[in-house]
Amino acid sequence: MRHFLHDIRHRTEYCFALVIIFFLRCLPRKCMQGLARFAGNILWLIPSTRKIVLGNLRTVFPEMTESERIKIGKSSVFHSVHNVLEFFWIGGDPVRTHLCYAMPDELVAQIKEHRDRNERLIFVNPHLGSWEASGTIAPYFGKVKMAAIAKPVKNPYLNRLLNARNREKVEGLEVIFSKGAVRAALSALRRGCSIGILIDQNTRVRDGGEFVDFFGVPVPCSTAPVTLKRYCDAHDIPVQIVFGSCPRLADGRCTAHMEYLSKPFDQYADDREIVAELMQKAEEDILKYPDQYLWFYKRFQYIHPDTPEEVKKRYPDYAVVPGPSFFSKTAKGKK
């Protein structure tokens, strides 16, 4: 009976989403952006949203006034909502894709050089600008096969709508899910696909996370890009790690940019040094576009037990010191 009720609820949510998406795609672009502005303002009125956003901004920008943080925070919420609505508004349509997304000609040429050498790329992205664009632009403009790692939605019908009927409308793009993502990503790399990974997430150490500095505060980040690179090197699969993001520029389009690591992969001391450099590149982009970062994500949720007391004071109120199970699978379930 419970399964039946869950299925009814999931189907109802799915039908409601179909109506909303149909309505959204009928809107002119300006109206879609106005709707995003309205929804962003509503989201900003929710106390829990403001608390997370401003807590993060106080941690990263302690020198700013509160009014400056509020201005950045409100704009960040709007950008995040705008990205989601824009993603559904585009719906795989080529005309709308060119209207909203762009890749500079020199970057297209770079991507095609890697493709012609049969060299895969591990794109490492932060939650800045439009991360949906980050998964779309390379296969659409660069004509490379791409696998993007995404978190599945619990509702199976919405999950299919979000991925198979939206993201995978772009030729050459496939979606692999975060559960079992490393194994699926390795399979995609062997088949000649490049990989897109969002690095600035709270990955547990037991799942391959590593604490590195983010604006001077240690946070856990995924080491998956390095793990995939080491596997490929061991199996003679040509691949490079690159950092990329898609900020929204003055013309209103999310425009891709890409950077290589500062030195050859084998010259880094360890995995942590590589992840730290990637996060440093993310910091540089965030400082350029602070209002386009996803500030209402609990980025500073976990405090490493060895963090000095003066650094611990910089964390937002929601931050906690995780238990042993965060660091070790063998500790999972222990009391």
XYZ file of C-alpha atoms in Angstrom:
335
model
C 0.000 0.000 0.000
C 2.827 2.375 0.903
C 4.523 1.718 -2.436
C 1.255 2.441 -4.229
C 0.826 5.765 -2.391
C 4.422 6.732 -3.137
C 3.870 5.971 -6.799
C 0.715 8.116 -6.873
C 2.596 10.988 -5.256
C 5.507 10.629 -7.693
C 3.175 10.604 -10.694
C 1.338 13.664 -9.368
C 4.615 15.543 -8.909
C 5.667 14.511 -12.396
C 2.430 15.770 -13.986
C 2.698 19.035 -12.082
C 6.307 19.451 -13.286
C 5.253 18.796 -16.894
C 2.668 21.581 -16.680
C 5.189 24.015 -15.160
C 7.853 23.199 -17.765
C 5.354 23.508 -20.628
C 4.265 26.907 -19.298
C 7.896 27.977 -18.820
C 8.893 27.050 -22.386
C 5.995 29.074 -23.782
C 7.335 32.238 -22.163
C 9.530 34.776 -23.959
C 13.051 34.906 -22.526
C 12.449 38.230 -20.752
C 9.392 36.811 -19.011
C 11.344 33.723 -17.939
C 14.010 36.008 -16.445
C 11.321 38.064 -14.703
C 9.873 34.881 -13.231
C 13.348 33.943 -11.999
C 13.676 37.366 -10.367
C 10.300 36.948 -8.641
C 11.088 33.393 -7.466
C 14.534 34.468 -6.264
C 13.007 37.265 -4.181
C 10.541 34.801 -2.637
C 13.368 32.363 -1.839
C 15.370 35.169 -0.252
C 12.470 35.883 2.122
C 12.834 32.393 3.649
C 14.837 32.848 6.888
C 16.737 29.565 6.548
C 17.946 30.569 3.064
C 19.176 33.963 4.227
C 20.869 32.425 7.258
C 22.906 29.976 5.145
C 23.785 32.545 2.471
C 24.880 35.250 4.879
C 26.708 32.745 7.099
C 28.758 31.607 4.104
C 29.451 35.168 2.990
C 30.604 36.194 6.485
C 33.046 33.295 6.436
C 34.443 34.151 3.003
C 34.206 37.956 3.111
C 34.620 39.018 6.768
C 35.811 42.458 5.655
C 32.542 43.283 3.866
C 29.677 45.221 5.389
C 26.440 43.340 5.984
C 24.665 45.403 3.331
C 27.310 44.356 0.771
C 26.805 40.710 1.709
C 23.029 41.054 1.409
C 23.408 42.528 -2.077
C 25.647 39.640 -3.192
C 23.436 37.073 -1.477
C 20.200 38.256 -3.120
C 21.881 38.316 -6.529
C 23.308 34.826 -5.950
C 19.866 33.403 -5.172
C 18.457 35.013 -8.320
C 21.299 33.607 -10.467
C 20.761 30.104 -9.075
C 17.010 30.190 -9.776
C 17.645 31.761 -13.195
C 20.041 28.934 -14.125
C 17.456 26.279 -13.272
C 14.615 27.977 -15.134
C 16.865 28.741 -18.098
C 17.908 25.089 -18.305
C 14.283 23.982 -18.673
C 13.443 26.951 -20.915
C 16.199 25.936 -23.371
C 14.988 22.322 -23.402
C 17.633 21.238 -25.941
C 16.497 23.784 -28.538
C 19.516 24.853 -30.683
C 18.333 28.447 -31.175
C 17.839 28.937 -27.435
C 21.131 27.192 -26.670
C 23.024 29.706 -28.839
C 21.036 32.527 -27.266
C 21.996 31.527 -23.697
C 25.324 29.657 -23.929
C 28.620 30.393 -25.676
C 32.086 28.931 -26.146
C 34.869 31.177 -27.534
C 36.316 30.089 -30.884
C 39.793 29.544 -29.423
C 38.354 27.235 -26.769
C 36.388 25.300 -29.389
C 39.663 24.807 -31.269
C 41.395 23.564 -28.097
C 38.624 21.086 -27.353
C 38.696 19.777 -30.904
C 42.476 19.292 -30.738
C 42.035 17.041 -27.723
C 39.200 15.215 -29.494
C 41.285 14.680 -32.633
C 44.076 13.185 -30.511
C 41.488 10.866 -28.914
C 42.371 12.505 -25.598
C 39.688 12.660 -22.925
C 39.239 15.608 -20.585
C 38.198 15.580 -16.949
C 36.354 18.883 -16.591
C 36.356 20.091 -12.975
C 33.715 22.738 -12.269
C 32.551 24.738 -9.244
C 28.936 25.735 -8.588
C 29.492 29.080 -10.288
C 27.640 30.714 -13.155
C 25.645 27.921 -14.785
C 26.906 24.427 -13.982
C 24.149 23.093 -16.236
C 25.824 24.996 -19.087
C 29.139 23.399 -18.126
C 27.745 19.971 -18.966
C 26.135 21.147 -22.194
C 28.662 23.433 -23.863
C 31.535 20.991 -24.476
C 29.465 18.352 -26.336
C 27.295 20.958 -28.070
C 29.977 23.359 -29.328
C 33.102 21.192 -29.088
C 31.439 18.019 -30.424
C 33.040 15.791 -27.790
C 31.387 12.835 -26.118
C 30.715 13.786 -22.525
C 29.469 12.098 -19.363
C 28.282 14.388 -16.564
C 27.958 13.189 -12.986
C 24.626 14.189 -11.419
C 22.763 13.463 -8.211
C 19.608 11.440 -8.940
C 16.170 12.693 -7.948
C 14.242 10.334 -5.665
C 11.149 10.581 -7.848
C 11.952 8.225 -10.790
C 9.631 10.055 -13.182
C 11.168 13.443 -12.388
C 14.600 11.872 -12.644
C 13.832 10.689 -16.175
C 12.351 14.087 -17.062
C 15.362 15.963 -15.723
C 17.980 13.786 -17.394
C 16.835 11.627 -20.336
C 14.309 14.204 -21.548
C 16.397 17.334 -20.881
C 20.138 16.985 -20.259
C 20.557 14.086 -22.660
C 18.802 15.958 -25.471
C 22.256 17.383 -26.204
C 23.986 15.111 -28.705
C 27.006 13.419 -27.165
C 25.981 14.010 -23.535
C 25.076 11.227 -21.137
C 24.334 11.416 -17.420
C 25.825 9.125 -14.805
C 24.641 9.219 -11.222
C 26.630 9.987 -8.105
C 25.977 6.577 -6.529
C 28.606 4.351 -8.119
C 29.853 7.348 -10.103
C 33.538 6.400 -10.126
C 32.869 3.007 -11.688
C 30.495 4.541 -14.258
C 32.959 7.343 -14.992
C 35.777 4.847 -15.594
C 33.540 2.973 -18.010
C 32.751 6.226 -19.839
C 36.439 7.133 -20.068
C 37.261 3.732 -21.525
C 34.560 4.335 -24.155
C 36.172 7.617 -25.155
C 34.008 10.062 -23.197
C 35.212 13.119 -21.321
C 33.883 13.601 -17.772
C 32.327 16.574 -15.970
C 32.689 16.741 -12.176
C 31.480 19.335 -9.656
C 34.305 19.479 -7.150
C 32.996 21.821 -4.456
C 30.744 19.376 -2.631
C 30.955 17.940 0.883
C 32.440 14.571 -0.041
C 33.118 12.426 3.009
C 36.728 11.339 3.475
C 35.631 7.707 3.525
C 34.141 8.270 0.041
C 37.250 9.872 -1.405
C 37.064 13.369 0.059
C 40.043 15.439 1.143
C 40.125 18.562 3.331
C 41.686 21.528 1.522
C 41.570 25.271 2.122
C 38.699 27.237 0.621
C 39.146 30.949 1.344
C 41.418 29.973 4.234
C 38.946 27.526 5.792
C 39.429 23.732 5.406
C 36.505 22.010 3.661
C 36.097 18.484 2.237
C 36.327 18.199 -1.558
C 36.135 15.314 -3.997
C 39.383 13.702 -5.159
C 37.535 11.889 -7.962
C 39.331 13.828 -10.755
C 42.708 12.632 -9.474
C 41.480 9.059 -8.928
C 40.192 8.919 -12.515
C 43.389 10.412 -13.885
C 45.566 7.867 -12.057
C 43.443 4.992 -13.365
C 43.698 6.281 -16.930
C 47.461 6.704 -16.685
C 47.803 3.147 -15.376
C 45.737 1.809 -18.301
C 47.220 3.957 -21.088
C 44.045 6.018 -21.560
C 45.040 9.555 -22.663
C 43.366 12.132 -20.409
C 43.962 15.576 -18.917
C 42.430 17.323 -15.910
C 41.187 20.834 -16.700
C 39.393 23.435 -14.631
C 36.407 25.135 -16.177
C 33.410 27.303 -15.373
C 30.586 29.080 -17.197
C 29.990 32.516 -15.664
C 27.265 34.726 -17.090
C 28.912 37.636 -18.881
C 27.645 41.130 -19.689
C 25.814 39.953 -22.834
C 23.689 37.619 -20.690
C 25.193 34.391 -22.032
C 26.941 31.761 -19.913
C 30.362 31.581 -21.538
C 32.801 28.725 -20.995
C 36.428 29.130 -20.050
C 39.039 26.456 -19.352
C 42.411 26.314 -17.591
C 45.047 23.590 -17.448
C 46.921 22.536 -14.320
C 50.003 24.660 -13.672
C 52.446 21.756 -14.085
C 52.552 18.157 -15.331
C 50.446 15.730 -13.319
C 53.385 13.605 -12.146
C 55.130 16.635 -10.622
C 52.533 17.081 -7.879
C 53.443 15.777 -4.428
C 50.078 14.117 -3.765
C 46.352 14.157 -4.553
C 45.697 16.908 -2.038
C 48.004 19.345 -3.823
C 46.088 18.899 -7.080
C 42.679 19.310 -5.439
C 43.969 22.382 -3.584
C 45.059 23.968 -6.880
C 41.675 23.270 -8.452
C 39.937 24.872 -5.470
C 42.301 27.840 -5.738
C 41.164 28.307 -9.337
C 37.569 28.155 -8.102
C 38.355 30.880 -5.565
C 39.758 33.107 -8.309
C 36.567 32.750 -10.356
C 34.367 33.356 -7.314
C 36.230 36.581 -6.541
C 35.513 37.725 -10.117
C 31.822 36.761 -9.934
C 30.874 36.554 -6.235
C 27.177 37.047 -6.972
C 27.120 33.985 -9.263
C 28.269 31.386 -6.723
C 25.861 28.989 -5.007
C 25.975 30.528 -1.543
C 22.885 28.774 -0.180
C 24.698 25.418 -0.157
C 26.183 24.412 3.224
C 29.732 24.512 1.867
C 31.335 24.880 5.311
C 29.298 22.138 6.968
C 32.187 20.023 8.266
C 35.040 21.098 10.511
C 38.092 18.864 10.616
C 38.775 17.811 14.244
C 42.353 19.127 14.005
C 41.314 22.623 12.921
C 42.822 25.331 15.180
C 40.340 27.082 17.472
C 40.861 30.491 15.852
C 39.961 29.009 12.438
C 36.922 27.179 13.849
C 35.484 30.563 14.834
C 35.265 31.494 11.142
C 32.808 28.701 10.296
C 29.064 29.453 10.012
C 26.671 28.425 12.788
C 25.530 25.312 10.900
C 29.047 23.788 10.819
C 29.796 20.674 12.884
C 32.758 18.438 13.645
C 31.879 15.110 11.959
C 32.124 11.795 13.732
C 34.476 8.891 12.940
C 32.124 7.475 10.283
C 32.814 10.568 8.144
C 36.425 9.466 7.843
C 36.263 5.670 7.840
C 33.817 3.086 6.516
C 34.898 0.698 9.256
C 33.628 3.236 11.812
C 30.174 3.325 10.191
C 27.557 2.060 12.572
C 29.850 2.064 15.611
C 28.520 3.705 18.739
